[in-house]
PDB file of C-alpha atoms in Angstrom:
ATOM      1  CA  MET A 328     -11.124 101.761 -55.560  1.00 44.00           C
ATOM      2  CA  ALA A 329     -12.323 102.338 -52.090  1.00 46.00           C
ATOM      3  CA  LYS A 330     -10.096 100.815 -49.338  1.00 46.00           C
ATOM      4  CA  ARG A 331     -12.047  98.490 -46.960  1.00 49.00           C
ATOM      5  CA  ALA A 332     -11.544  99.638 -43.350  1.00 48.00           C
ATOM      6  CA  PRO A 333      -9.927  97.126 -41.405  1.00 49.00           C
ATOM      7  CA  SER A 334     -12.220  95.076 -39.104  1.00 47.00           C
ATOM      8  CA  LYS A 335     -12.218  95.226 -35.555  1.00 47.00           C
ATOM      9  CA  ARG A 336     -12.323  92.361 -33.419  1.00 46.00           C
ATOM     10  CA  SER A 337     -14.944  92.533 -30.987  1.00 46.00           C
ATOM     11  CA  LYS A 338     -13.785  92.404 -27.295  1.00 45.00           C
ATOM     12  CA  THR A 339     -16.838  90.405 -26.503  1.00 46.00           C
ATOM     13  CA  SER A 340     -16.396  88.022 -28.749  1.00 45.00           C
ATOM     14  CA  GLY A 341     -12.612  87.528 -27.722  1.00 47.00           C
ATOM     15  CA  ARG A 342     -13.579  87.236 -24.155  1.00 46.00           C
ATOM     16  CA  ARG A 343     -16.349  84.507 -25.276  1.00 46.00           C
ATOM     17  CA  LYS A 344     -13.517  82.183 -26.727  1.00 45.00           C
ATOM     18  CA  THR A 345     -11.231  82.824 -23.888  1.00 46.00           C
ATOM     19  CA  ALA A 346     -14.254  81.564 -21.424  1.00 49.00           C
ATOM     20  CA  SER A 347     -14.946  78.613 -23.433  1.00 49.00           C
ATOM     21  CA  GLY A 348     -11.329  77.637 -23.630  1.00 49.00           C
ATOM     22  CA  THR A 349     -11.437  78.165 -19.796  1.00 51.00           C
ATOM     23  CA  SER A 350     -14.288  75.982 -19.793  1.00 55.00           C
ATOM     24  CA  ARG A 351     -13.075  73.035 -21.633  1.00 46.00           C
ATOM     25  CA  LEU A 352      -9.623  73.104 -19.586  1.00 44.00           C
ATOM     26  CA  GLU A 353     -11.399  72.964 -16.338  1.00 52.00           C
ATOM     27  CA  ALA A 354     -13.754  70.173 -17.706  1.00 49.00           C
ATOM     28  CA  ILE A 355     -10.755  68.114 -18.779  1.00 40.00           C
ATOM     29  CA  LYS A 356      -9.043  69.053 -15.185  1.00 45.00           C
ATOM     30  CA  GLU A 357     -12.430  67.573 -13.413  1.00 53.00           C
ATOM     31  CA  THR A 358     -12.322  64.283 -15.580  1.00 46.00           C
ATOM     32  CA  LEU A 359      -9.041  63.824 -14.799  1.00 45.00           C
ATOM     33  CA  THR A 360      -9.092  64.725 -11.095  1.00 52.00           C
ATOM     34  CA  PRO A 361     -10.516  61.788  -8.853  1.00 55.00           C
ATOM     35  CA  GLY A 362     -13.160  62.745  -6.859  1.00 57.00           C
ATOM     36  CA  PRO A 363     -13.559  61.676  -3.181  1.00 56.00           C
ATOM     37  CA  ALA A 364     -15.290  58.542  -3.772  1.00 54.00           C
ATOM     38  CA  THR A 365     -12.594  57.572  -6.395  1.00 51.00           C
ATOM     39  CA  LYS A 366      -9.783  58.853  -3.970  1.00 50.00           C
ATOM     40  CA  THR A 367     -11.258  56.584  -1.043  1.00 51.00           C
ATOM     41  CA  ALA A 368     -11.388  53.699  -3.414  1.00 49.00           C
ATOM     42  CA  ILE A 369      -7.832  54.199  -4.425  1.00 47.00           C
ATOM     43  CA  ARG A 370      -6.531  54.426  -0.841  1.00 51.00           C
ATOM     44  CA  ILE A 371      -8.155  51.338   0.082  1.00 49.00           C
ATOM     45  CA  THR A 372      -6.692  49.654  -3.064  1.00 50.00           C
ATOM     46  CA  GLY A 373      -3.019  50.597  -1.870  1.00 49.00           C
ATOM     47  CA  TRP A 374      -3.814  49.229   1.544  1.00 44.00           C
ATOM     48  CA  LEU A 375      -5.216  45.768   0.484  1.00 48.00           C
ATOM     49  CA  ALA A 376      -2.113  45.651  -1.790  1.00 47.00           C
ATOM     50  CA  LEU A 377       0.154  46.452   1.050  1.00 45.00           C
ATOM     51  CA  ALA A 378      -1.587  44.060   3.425  1.00 45.00           C
ATOM     52  CA  ALA A 379      -1.498  41.353   0.448  1.00 48.00           C
ATOM     53  CA  GLY A 380       2.191  41.570   0.132  1.00 47.00           C
ATOM     54  CA  VAL A 381       2.735  41.296   3.995  1.00 41.00           C
ATOM     55  CA  THR A 382       0.531  38.468   4.323  1.00 44.00           C
ATOM     56  CA  THR A 383       2.454  36.509   1.430  1.00 44.00           C
ATOM     57  CA  GLY A 384       5.537  37.083   3.147  1.00 42.00           C
ATOM     58  CA  LEU A 385       4.485  35.591   6.320  1.00 40.00           C
ATOM     59  CA  VAL A 386       2.728  32.518   4.533  1.00 42.00           C
ATOM     60  CA  MET A 387       5.967  31.914   2.587  1.00 41.00           C
ATOM     61  CA  GLY A 388       7.962  32.463   5.737  1.00 45.00           C
ATOM     62  CA  ILE A 389       6.019  30.605   8.518  1.00 41.00           C
ATOM     63  CA  PRO A 390       6.558  26.938   7.398  1.00 47.00           C
ATOM     64  CA  GLU A 391      10.245  27.250   7.359  1.00 46.00           C
ATOM     65  CA  LEU A 392      10.438  29.012  10.889  1.00 40.00           C
ATOM     66  CA  GLU A 393       7.961  26.122  12.257  1.00 47.00           C
ATOM     67  CA  GLN A 394      10.536  23.625  10.778  1.00 48.00           C
ATOM     68  CA  ARG A 395      13.353  25.566  12.213  1.00 44.00           C
ATOM     69  CA  ALA A 396      11.311  25.793  15.680  1.00 44.00           C
ATOM     70  CA  VAL A 397      10.454  21.988  15.446  1.00 47.00           C
ATOM     71  CA  ALA A 398      14.353  21.053  14.753  1.00 46.00           C
ATOM     72  CA  ARG A 399      15.343  23.155  17.775  1.00 44.00           C
ATOM     73  CA  ASP A 400      12.890  21.224  19.715  1.00 47.00           C
ATOM     74  CA  LEU A 401      14.004  18.011  18.743  1.00 49.00           C
ATOM     75  CA  GLN A 402      17.577  18.388  18.994  1.00 55.00           C
ATOM     76  CA  SER A 403      19.208  15.537  20.826  1.00 54.00           C
ATOM     77  CA  THR A 404      22.307  13.538  21.046  1.00 59.00           C
ATOM     78  CA  ASN A 405      20.651  10.354  21.866  1.00 73.00           C
ATOM     79  CA  ASP A 406      19.969   7.733  19.191  1.00 82.00           C
ATOM     80  CA  LEU A 407      16.616   7.867  17.483  1.00 86.00           C
ATOM     81  CA  THR A 408      14.153   4.788  18.483  1.00 91.00           C
ATOM     82  CA  ILE A 409      11.727   3.931  15.861  1.00 94.00           C
ATOM     83  CA  GLU A 410       8.383   2.532  17.143  1.00 95.00           C
ATOM     84  CA  PHE A 411       6.150   0.204  14.818  1.00 96.00           C
ATOM     85  CA  GLN A 412       2.537   0.663  16.037  1.00 94.00           C
ATOM     86  CA  ASN A 413       0.332  -2.190  16.084  1.00 92.00           C
ATOM     87  CA  ALA A 414       3.354  -4.483  14.560  1.00 94.00           C
ATOM     88  CA  PRO A 415       2.013  -8.110  14.389  1.00 93.00           C
ATOM     89  CA  ASP A 416       3.641 -11.205  15.871  1.00 90.00           C
ATOM     90  CA  TRP A 417       5.286 -12.438  12.948  1.00 89.00           C
ATOM     91  CA  PHE A 418       7.183  -9.132  13.120  1.00 91.00           C
ATOM     92  CA  ARG A 419       8.801  -9.626  16.263  1.00 85.00           C
ATOM     93  CA  ILE A 420       9.842 -13.466  15.824  1.00 82.00           C
ATOM     94  CA  ASP A 421      13.332 -12.373  15.250  1.00 81.00           C
ATOM     95  CA  ARG A 422      15.130  -8.784  14.875  1.00 88.00           C
ATOM     96  CA  THR A 423      16.235  -9.334  11.246  1.00 91.00           C
ATOM     97  CA  LEU A 424      13.064  -7.300   9.799  1.00 93.00           C
ATOM     98  CA  PRO A 425      12.901  -4.776  12.326  1.00 94.00           C
ATOM     99  CA  ARG A 426      16.412  -3.730  12.397  1.00 94.00           C
ATOM    100  CA  GLU A 427      16.280  -3.545   8.587  1.00 95.00           C
ATOM    101  CA  LEU A 428      13.007  -1.170   8.725  1.00 95.00           C
ATOM    102  CA  GLU A 429      14.334   0.991  11.623  1.00 95.00           C
ATOM    103  CA  GLY A 430      17.645   1.304   9.488  1.00 94.00           C
ATOM    104  CA  ILE A 431      15.478   2.643   6.514  1.00 94.00           C
ATOM    105  CA  VAL A 432      13.897   5.603   8.714  1.00 93.00           C
ATOM    106  CA  ILE A 433      16.830   6.359  10.847  1.00 91.00           C
ATOM    107  CA  ASN A 434      19.480   6.804   7.957  1.00 89.00           C
ATOM    108  CA  THR A 435      16.467   8.761   5.806  1.00 88.00           C
ATOM    109  CA  VAL A 436      15.625  11.047   8.820  1.00 86.00           C
ATOM    110  CA  GLY A 437      19.099  11.332  10.284  1.00 71.00           C
ATOM    111  CA  ASP A 438      20.351  13.980   7.813  1.00 60.00           C
ATOM    112  CA  HIS A 439      17.577  16.265   8.594  1.00 63.00           C
ATOM    113  CA  ARG A 440      17.144  15.872  11.937  1.00 60.00           C
ATOM    114  CA  ARG A 441      18.933  19.106  13.231  1.00 56.00           C
ATOM    115  CA  SER A 442      17.866  20.915  10.051  1.00 55.00           C
ATOM    116  CA  ALA A 443      14.802  23.066   8.745  1.00 53.00           C
ATOM    117  CA  ARG A 444      14.115  20.301   6.583  1.00 60.00           C
ATOM    118  CA  ILE A 445      13.267  17.751   9.241  1.00 70.00           C
ATOM    119  CA  ARG A 446       9.517  17.444   7.651  1.00 79.00           C
ATOM    120  CA  GLU A 447      11.232  16.551   4.458  1.00 83.00           C
ATOM    121  CA  GLY A 448      13.098  13.604   6.476  1.00 84.00           C
ATOM    122  CA  LEU A 449       9.844  11.972   7.443  1.00 89.00           C
ATOM    123  CA  ILE A 450       8.516  12.217   3.967  1.00 91.00           C
ATOM    124  CA  GLU A 451      11.091  10.889   2.411  1.00 91.00           C
ATOM    125  CA  ALA A 452      11.256   8.095   5.030  1.00 93.00           C
ATOM    126  CA  HIS A 453       7.588   7.298   4.459  1.00 95.00           C
ATOM    127  CA  ALA A 454       8.391   6.815   0.725  1.00 95.00           C
ATOM    128  CA  ALA A 455      11.358   4.622   1.476  1.00 95.00           C
ATOM    129  CA  LEU A 456       9.124   1.960   3.499  1.00 96.00           C
ATOM    130  CA  GLU A 457       6.471   2.238   1.173  1.00 96.00           C
ATOM    131  CA  ALA A 458       8.707   0.762  -1.397  1.00 96.00           C
ATOM    132  CA  THR A 459       9.552  -2.140   1.157  1.00 96.00           C
ATOM    133  CA  HIS A 460       5.747  -3.668   0.544  1.00 96.00           C
ATOM    134  CA  TRP A 461       5.473  -4.781   3.885  1.00 96.00           C
ATOM    135  CA  PHE A 462       2.401  -2.453   4.479  1.00 96.00           C
ATOM    136  CA  GLU A 463      -0.881  -2.647   2.876  1.00 94.00           C
ATOM    137  CA  SER A 464      -1.259   1.151   3.700  1.00 95.00           C
ATOM    138  CA  LEU A 465       1.335   3.189   5.510  1.00 95.00           C
ATOM    139  CA  ASP A 466      -0.909   6.292   7.424  1.00 94.00           C
ATOM    140  CA  GLN A 467       1.891   8.422   8.681  1.00 92.00           C
ATOM    141  CA  LEU A 468       5.284   8.946  10.615  1.00 93.00           C
ATOM    142  CA  ARG A 469       5.726  11.225  13.459  1.00 90.00           C
ATOM    143  CA  TRP A 470       7.841  12.563  16.239  1.00 88.00           C
ATOM    144  CA  ILE A 471       6.607  11.437  19.489  1.00 88.00           C
ATOM    145  CA  ASP A 472       9.395  13.206  21.538  1.00 85.00           C
ATOM    146  CA  ALA A 473      13.069  14.347  20.558  1.00 81.00           C
ATOM    147  CA  ASP A 474      14.233  10.692  20.216  1.00 85.00           C
ATOM    148  CA  THR A 475      11.399   8.812  18.964  1.00 90.00           C
ATOM    149  CA  ILE A 476       9.469   8.354  15.529  1.00 92.00           C
ATOM    150  CA  ARG A 477       6.155   6.398  15.687  1.00 95.00           C
ATOM    151  CA  VAL A 478       5.244   4.615  12.356  1.00 96.00           C
ATOM    152  CA  GLU A 479       1.383   4.158  11.739  1.00 96.00           C
ATOM    153  CA  GLY A 480      -0.336   1.999   9.392  1.00 96.00           C
ATOM    154  CA  ARG A 481      -1.534  -1.639   8.235  1.00 96.00           C
ATOM    155  CA  TRP A 482       0.816  -4.536   7.756  1.00 96.00           C
ATOM    156  CA  VAL A 483       0.918  -7.133   5.120  1.00 96.00           C
ATOM    157  CA  ARG A 484      -0.044 -10.522   6.324  1.00 95.00           C
ATOM    158  CA  PRO A 485       2.469 -13.307   5.014  1.00 95.00           C
ATOM    159  CA  ALA A 486       0.575 -16.441   4.097  1.00 96.00           C
ATOM    160  CA  ALA A 487       2.691 -18.871   2.313  1.00 96.00           C
ATOM    161  CA  VAL A 488       5.916 -19.412  -0.080  1.00 97.00           C
ATOM    162  CA  VAL A 489       6.014 -20.042  -3.747  1.00 97.00           C
ATOM    163  CA  TYR A 490       8.318 -22.423  -4.947  1.00 97.00           C
ATOM    164  CA  ALA A 491      10.087 -20.099  -7.907  1.00 96.00           C
ATOM    165  CA  LYS A 492      12.968 -18.958  -9.451  1.00 95.00           C
ATOM    166  CA  ILE A 493      15.188 -15.677  -8.705  1.00 94.00           C
ATOM    167  CA  ASP A 494      18.345 -15.188 -10.471  1.00 92.00           C
ATOM    168  CA  GLY A 495      18.370 -18.742 -11.814  1.00 92.00           C
ATOM    169  CA  GLU A 496      17.875 -20.290  -8.329  1.00 94.00           C
ATOM    170  CA  ASN A 497      15.132 -22.499  -7.066  1.00 95.00           C
ATOM    171  CA  LYS A 498      13.879 -20.721  -4.040  1.00 96.00           C
ATOM    172  CA  ASP A 499      10.496 -20.429  -1.718  1.00 96.00           C
ATOM    173  CA  VAL A 500       9.587 -16.862  -2.184  1.00 97.00           C
ATOM    174  CA  LEU A 501       7.304 -15.280   0.508  1.00 96.00           C
ATOM    175  CA  VAL A 502       3.860 -13.936  -0.530  1.00 97.00           C
ATOM    176  CA  ASP A 503       1.125 -12.181   1.508  1.00 97.00           C
ATOM    177  CA  VAL A 504      -2.559 -13.270   1.462  1.00 96.00           C
ATOM    178  CA  ARG A 505      -3.341 -10.892  -1.430  1.00 96.00           C
ATOM    179  CA  GLY A 506      -0.851 -13.083  -3.679  1.00 97.00           C
ATOM    180  CA  HIS A 507       1.746 -10.194  -3.647  1.00 97.00           C
ATOM    181  CA  ARG A 508       5.341 -11.185  -3.699  1.00 97.00           C
ATOM    182  CA  LEU A 509       7.182 -10.045  -0.577  1.00 96.00           C
ATOM    183  CA  ALA A 510      10.906  -9.155  -0.049  1.00 94.00           C
ATOM    184  CA  TYR A 511      12.027 -12.507   1.457  1.00 92.00           C
ATOM    185  CA  ALA A 512      12.665 -15.669   0.063  1.00 94.00           C
ATOM    186  CA  PHE A 513      14.170 -18.896   1.632  1.00 93.00           C
ATOM    187  CA  GLU A 514      16.135 -21.885   0.422  1.00 93.00           C
ATOM    188  CA  ALA A 515      13.830 -24.381  -1.374  1.00 93.00           C
ATOM    189  CA  GLY A 516      12.055 -26.869   1.433  1.00 89.00           C
ATOM    190  CA  SER A 517      13.490 -24.625   4.328  1.00 90.00           C
ATOM    191  CA  ALA A 518      10.678 -22.501   5.285  1.00 85.00           C
ATOM    192  CA  ARG A 519       8.845 -25.723   6.727  1.00 81.00           C
ATOM    193  CA  ASP A 520       6.355 -23.544   9.283  1.00 85.00           C
ATOM    194  CA  LEU A 521       4.909 -21.729   5.862  1.00 91.00           C
ATOM    195  CA  PRO A 522       2.259 -23.367   3.472  1.00 95.00           C
ATOM    196  CA  ARG A 523       4.099 -24.410   0.223  1.00 97.00           C
ATOM    197  CA  ILE A 524       2.547 -23.637  -3.283  1.00 97.00           C
ATOM    198  CA  LYS A 525       4.288 -25.195  -6.053  1.00 97.00           C
ATOM    199  CA  GLY A 526       3.489 -25.262 -10.017  1.00 96.00           C
ATOM    200  CA  ALA A 527       2.473 -21.470 -10.428  1.00 96.00           C
ATOM    201  CA  ASP A 528       2.053 -20.442 -14.046  1.00 94.00           C
ATOM    202  CA  ARG A 529       4.598 -17.586 -13.241  1.00 93.00           C
ATOM    203  CA  SER A 530       8.007 -19.932 -12.635  1.00 93.00           C
ATOM    204  CA  LEU A 531      10.064 -16.915 -12.175  1.00 95.00           C
ATOM    205  CA  ALA A 532       9.428 -14.716  -9.302  1.00 96.00           C
ATOM    206  CA  PRO A 533       7.621 -11.358 -10.107  1.00 96.00           C
ATOM    207  CA  PRO A 534       9.231  -8.035  -8.621  1.00 96.00           C
ATOM    208  CA  VAL A 535       8.787  -7.462  -4.928  1.00 96.00           C
ATOM    209  CA  GLY A 536       5.218  -6.130  -4.479  1.00 96.00           C
ATOM    210  CA  ASP A 537       3.474  -7.232  -7.934  1.00 97.00           C
ATOM    211  CA  PHE A 538       0.615  -9.759  -7.761  1.00 97.00           C
ATOM    212  CA  TRP A 539       1.692 -13.259  -8.778  1.00 97.00           C
ATOM    213  CA  GLY A 540      -1.529 -14.689 -10.141  1.00 96.00           C
ATOM    214  CA  ASP A 541      -4.697 -16.222  -9.419  1.00 97.00           C
ATOM    215  CA  ASP A 542      -3.364 -19.446  -9.180  1.00 97.00           C
ATOM    216  CA  VAL A 543      -1.363 -18.737  -6.231  1.00 98.00           C
ATOM    217  CA  VAL A 544      -4.327 -17.007  -4.790  1.00 97.00           C
ATOM    218  CA  ALA A 545      -6.450 -20.183  -5.091  1.00 97.00           C
ATOM    219  CA  GLY A 546      -3.628 -21.967  -3.115  1.00 98.00           C
ATOM    220  CA  ILE A 547      -3.813 -19.598  -0.497  1.00 98.00           C
ATOM    221  CA  ALA A 548      -7.493 -19.848  -0.287  1.00 97.00           C
ATOM    222  CA  LEU A 549      -7.096 -23.862  -0.100  1.00 98.00           C
ATOM    223  CA  ASN A 550      -4.524 -23.536   2.882  1.00 97.00           C
ATOM    224  CA  ASP A 551      -7.075 -21.423   4.812  1.00 97.00           C
ATOM    225  CA  ALA A 552      -9.763 -23.682   4.338  1.00 97.00           C
ATOM    226  CA  ILE A 553      -7.625 -26.782   5.833  1.00 97.00           C
ATOM    227  CA  SER A 554      -5.122 -24.981   8.135  1.00 95.00           C
ATOM    228  CA  ASP A 555      -7.464 -25.536  11.318  1.00 95.00           C
ATOM    229  CA  ARG A 556      -7.520 -29.144  10.822  1.00 95.00           C
ATOM    230  CA  GLY A 557      -5.240 -31.622  12.571  1.00 93.00           C
ATOM    231  CA  TRP A 558      -4.284 -33.366   9.568  1.00 94.00           C
ATOM    232  CA  SER A 559      -3.436 -30.323   7.603  1.00 94.00           C
ATOM    233  CA  GLU A 560       0.071 -30.766   9.289  1.00 92.00           C
ATOM    234  CA  GLN A 561       0.687 -33.865   7.029  1.00 92.00           C
ATOM    235  CA  ILE A 562       0.514 -31.687   3.843  1.00 94.00           C
ATOM    236  CA  GLN A 563       3.559 -31.100   2.365  1.00 94.00           C
ATOM    237  CA  LEU A 564       2.642 -28.721  -0.332  1.00 95.00           C
ATOM    238  CA  ILE A 565      -0.326 -27.302  -2.451  1.00 97.00           C
ATOM    239  CA  ASP A 566       0.307 -28.053  -6.331  1.00 97.00           C
ATOM    240  CA  VAL A 567      -1.614 -25.452  -8.443  1.00 97.00           C
ATOM    241  CA  SER A 568      -0.248 -26.720 -11.685  1.00 96.00           C
ATOM    242  CA  ASN A 569      -3.563 -27.517 -12.686  1.00 95.00           C
ATOM    243  CA  HIS A 570      -5.465 -24.707 -11.258  1.00 94.00           C
ATOM    244  CA  GLY A 571      -7.209 -24.006 -14.811  1.00 88.00           C
ATOM    245  CA  ASN A 572      -7.804 -27.967 -15.391  1.00 89.00           C
ATOM    246  CA  SER A 573     -11.314 -28.601 -14.344  1.00 84.00           C
ATOM    247  CA  LYS A 574     -10.522 -32.240 -14.732  1.00 87.00           C
ATOM    248  CA  ARG A 575      -8.161 -31.874 -11.791  1.00 90.00           C
ATOM    249  CA  GLY A 576      -7.824 -28.782 -10.003  1.00 95.00           C
ATOM    250  CA  LEU A 577      -5.843 -28.136  -7.061  1.00 97.00           C
ATOM    251  CA  VAL A 578      -3.620 -31.030  -5.472  1.00 96.00           C
ATOM    252  CA  LEU A 579      -2.818 -31.444  -1.825  1.00 96.00           C
ATOM    253  CA  ARG A 580       0.198 -33.557  -1.279  1.00 94.00           C
ATOM    254  CA  THR A 581       1.476 -35.218   1.652  1.00 91.00           C
ATOM    255  CA  ASN A 582       5.272 -36.996   1.089  1.00 86.00           C
ATOM    256  CA  GLY A 583       3.586 -40.319  -0.354  1.00 84.00           C
ATOM    257  CA  CYS A 584      -0.153 -39.236  -1.144  1.00 90.00           C
ATOM    258  CA  SER A 585      -1.739 -36.933  -3.442  1.00 92.00           C
ATOM    259  CA  ILE A 586      -5.367 -35.577  -2.382  1.00 94.00           C
ATOM    260  CA  ILE A 587      -7.403 -34.037  -5.384  1.00 95.00           C
ATOM    261  CA  TRP A 588      -9.282 -31.041  -4.027  1.00 96.00           C
ATOM    262  CA  GLY A 589     -10.679 -29.624  -7.453  1.00 96.00           C
ATOM    263  CA  ARG A 590     -11.847 -26.342  -7.572  1.00 95.00           C
ATOM    264  CA  SER A 591     -10.431 -23.359  -5.012  1.00 95.00           C
ATOM    265  CA  PRO A 592     -12.717 -22.792  -1.955  1.00 95.00           C
ATOM    266  CA  ASP A 593     -13.537 -19.280  -3.648  1.00 92.00           C
ATOM    267  CA  ASP A 594     -14.243 -20.583  -6.847  1.00 92.00           C
ATOM    268  CA  PRO A 595     -16.774 -23.701  -6.228  1.00 90.00           C
ATOM    269  CA  SER A 596     -18.194 -25.524  -8.840  1.00 90.00           C
ATOM    270  CA  PRO A 597     -21.679 -27.512  -8.791  1.00 91.00           C
ATOM    271  CA  SER A 598     -19.627 -30.538 -10.370  1.00 92.00           C
ATOM    272  CA  GLU A 599     -18.040 -30.916  -7.124  1.00 94.00           C
ATOM    273  CA  VAL A 600     -19.178 -31.212  -3.810  1.00 95.00           C
ATOM    274  CA  PRO A 601     -18.939 -28.274  -1.505  1.00 95.00           C
ATOM    275  CA  THR A 602     -15.905 -27.472   0.265  1.00 96.00           C
ATOM    276  CA  ALA A 603     -17.252 -28.395   3.912  1.00 96.00           C
ATOM    277  CA  GLN A 604     -18.086 -31.746   2.535  1.00 95.00           C
ATOM    278  CA  LYS A 605     -14.624 -32.328   1.196  1.00 96.00           C
ATOM    279  CA  LEU A 606     -13.397 -31.300   4.616  1.00 96.00           C
ATOM    280  CA  GLU A 607     -15.543 -33.945   6.497  1.00 95.00           C
ATOM    281  CA  TYR A 608     -14.408 -36.841   3.897  1.00 93.00           C
ATOM    282  CA  LEU A 609     -10.709 -35.892   4.929  1.00 94.00           C
ATOM    283  CA  ASP A 610     -11.738 -35.517   8.677  1.00 94.00           C
ATOM    284  CA  TYR A 611     -13.439 -38.968   8.769  1.00 92.00           C
ATOM    285  CA  TYR A 612     -10.390 -40.397   6.540  1.00 90.00           C
ATOM    286  CA  ALA A 613      -7.922 -38.983   9.349  1.00 90.00           C
ATOM    287  CA  ARG A 614      -9.869 -40.617  12.002  1.00 90.00           C
ATOM    288  CA  GLU A 615     -10.182 -43.985  10.666  1.00 88.00           C
ATOM    289  CA  PHE A 616      -6.786 -44.479   9.204  1.00 86.00           C
ATOM    290  CA  GLY A 617      -4.851 -41.595  10.790  1.00 81.00           C
ATOM    291  CA  ASP A 618      -2.031 -41.128   8.503  1.00 85.00           C
ATOM    292  CA  PHE A 619      -2.311 -40.407   4.945  1.00 86.00           C
ATOM    293  CA  GLU A 620       0.886 -41.345   3.726  1.00 79.00           C
ATOM    294  CA  GLU A 621       0.704 -44.919   5.462  1.00 78.00           C
ATOM    295  CA  HIS A 622      -2.874 -45.849   3.807  1.00 78.00           C
ATOM    296  CA  CYS A 623      -2.414 -44.061   0.754  1.00 81.00           C
ATOM    297  CA  ALA A 624       1.427 -44.424  -0.150  1.00 76.00           C
ATOM    298  CA  GLY A 625       1.682 -43.789  -3.625  1.00 79.00           C
ATOM    299  CA  GLY A 626      -1.692 -43.182  -4.340  1.00 86.00           C
ATOM    300  CA  GLU A 627      -4.293 -40.384  -4.801  1.00 90.00           C
ATOM    301  CA  LEU A 628      -7.567 -39.586  -2.977  1.00 92.00           C
ATOM    302  CA  ASP A 629     -10.277 -37.956  -4.769  1.00 93.00           C
ATOM    303  CA  ALA A 630     -12.375 -35.189  -2.429  1.00 93.00           C
ATOM    304  CA  ARG A 631     -14.728 -33.996  -5.426  1.00 93.00           C
ATOM    305  CA  PRO A 632     -17.300 -36.883  -6.021  1.00 92.00           C
ATOM    306  CA  ASP A 633     -20.059 -37.736  -3.559  1.00 88.00           C
ATOM    307  CA  MET A 634     -18.075 -39.964  -1.728  1.00 83.00           C
ATOM    308  CA  LEU A 635     -13.997 -40.190  -1.170  1.00 82.00           C
ATOM    309  CA  ILE A 636     -12.378 -42.279  -3.569  1.00 84.00           C
ATOM    310  CA  GLN A 637      -8.866 -43.792  -3.143  1.00 81.00           C
ATOM    311  CA  SER A 638      -7.134 -44.933  -6.303  1.00 75.00           C
ATOM    312  CA  PRO A 639      -6.265 -47.253  -7.888  1.00 64.00           C
ATOM    313  CA  ASN A 640      -8.957 -49.601  -6.908  1.00 49.00           C
ATOM    314  CA  SER A 641     -10.782 -48.599  -3.321  1.00 50.00           C
ATOM    315  CA  MET A 642     -13.622 -46.386  -2.479  1.00 48.00           C
ATOM    316  CA  ILE A 643     -14.151 -45.017   0.737  1.00 52.00           C
ATOM    317  CA  ARG A 644     -17.649 -43.982   2.157  1.00 48.00           C
ATOM    318  CA  ASP A 645     -18.185 -41.151   4.585  1.00 45.00           C
ATOM    319  CA  ARG A 646     -19.701 -43.056   7.751  1.00 38.00           C
ATOM    320  CA  SER A 647     -19.674 -39.797   9.725  1.00 38.00           C
ATOM    321  CA  ARG A 648     -23.044 -38.787   9.029  1.00 37.00           C
TER     322      ARG A 648
END
């Protein structure tokens, strides 16, 4: 058998394969190596990341630095003064309520006055004042100087007292013009300068700040309607126990006379004369007879029909027109 001569690898072929392998490596290298544009983008991204980190640190640090600066600027050994901006006259009648609200602010802010949490003190005082329900809206508390905080907001307007029970005791409980209960209560019959409402459906006083009821609002509206009349001083209370009863409605009571008013002034009915006519009837009666108690003792005046009727047997026409 003839022997096959060993084949000789072509040098040219080897060089071709080597060149081909080198080309692939260079291609891979070029693929993995960023070009000039990519390098620029990477550098920009790095700088942006660094800038973002620095900015985040500053944003997180500045509020605390500001609060520390405020605390430093407001350091004082003097007592705090609390200013209640646009406080109504009733608020200044005596110092009881001002001292109470001042104490709330001073006690709340005092712990933070010389610390970096000075703003938190104002926030906590704001919440504490809102919880007293003496403000319809509380806008802000702010430092005026190192010793003074100003309270800015809209105050409630006390309107009347409502006869009700608190902890089993009969009290006259203060309400505002919206019919919301306020924090003060008096011995029954002792708040003589305030209109008195009796017979509310809700005989137990609601929590402070809660709406009492439509009957109480109706009583407040009736008091507003008669408050500028001279004879209104004779009215001892507004009875709202029949507020929902169309046959009777609201009743004004003096010591010895009941005046059937009917529907609330803010909820009129075609079956009754208008509020203005009812007022004219009672104005006429006061001019002619002066005292409800003396001439209507034990009886009633009905202001709802086309003429003022006094029970049990008399009819009083309005001769004022």
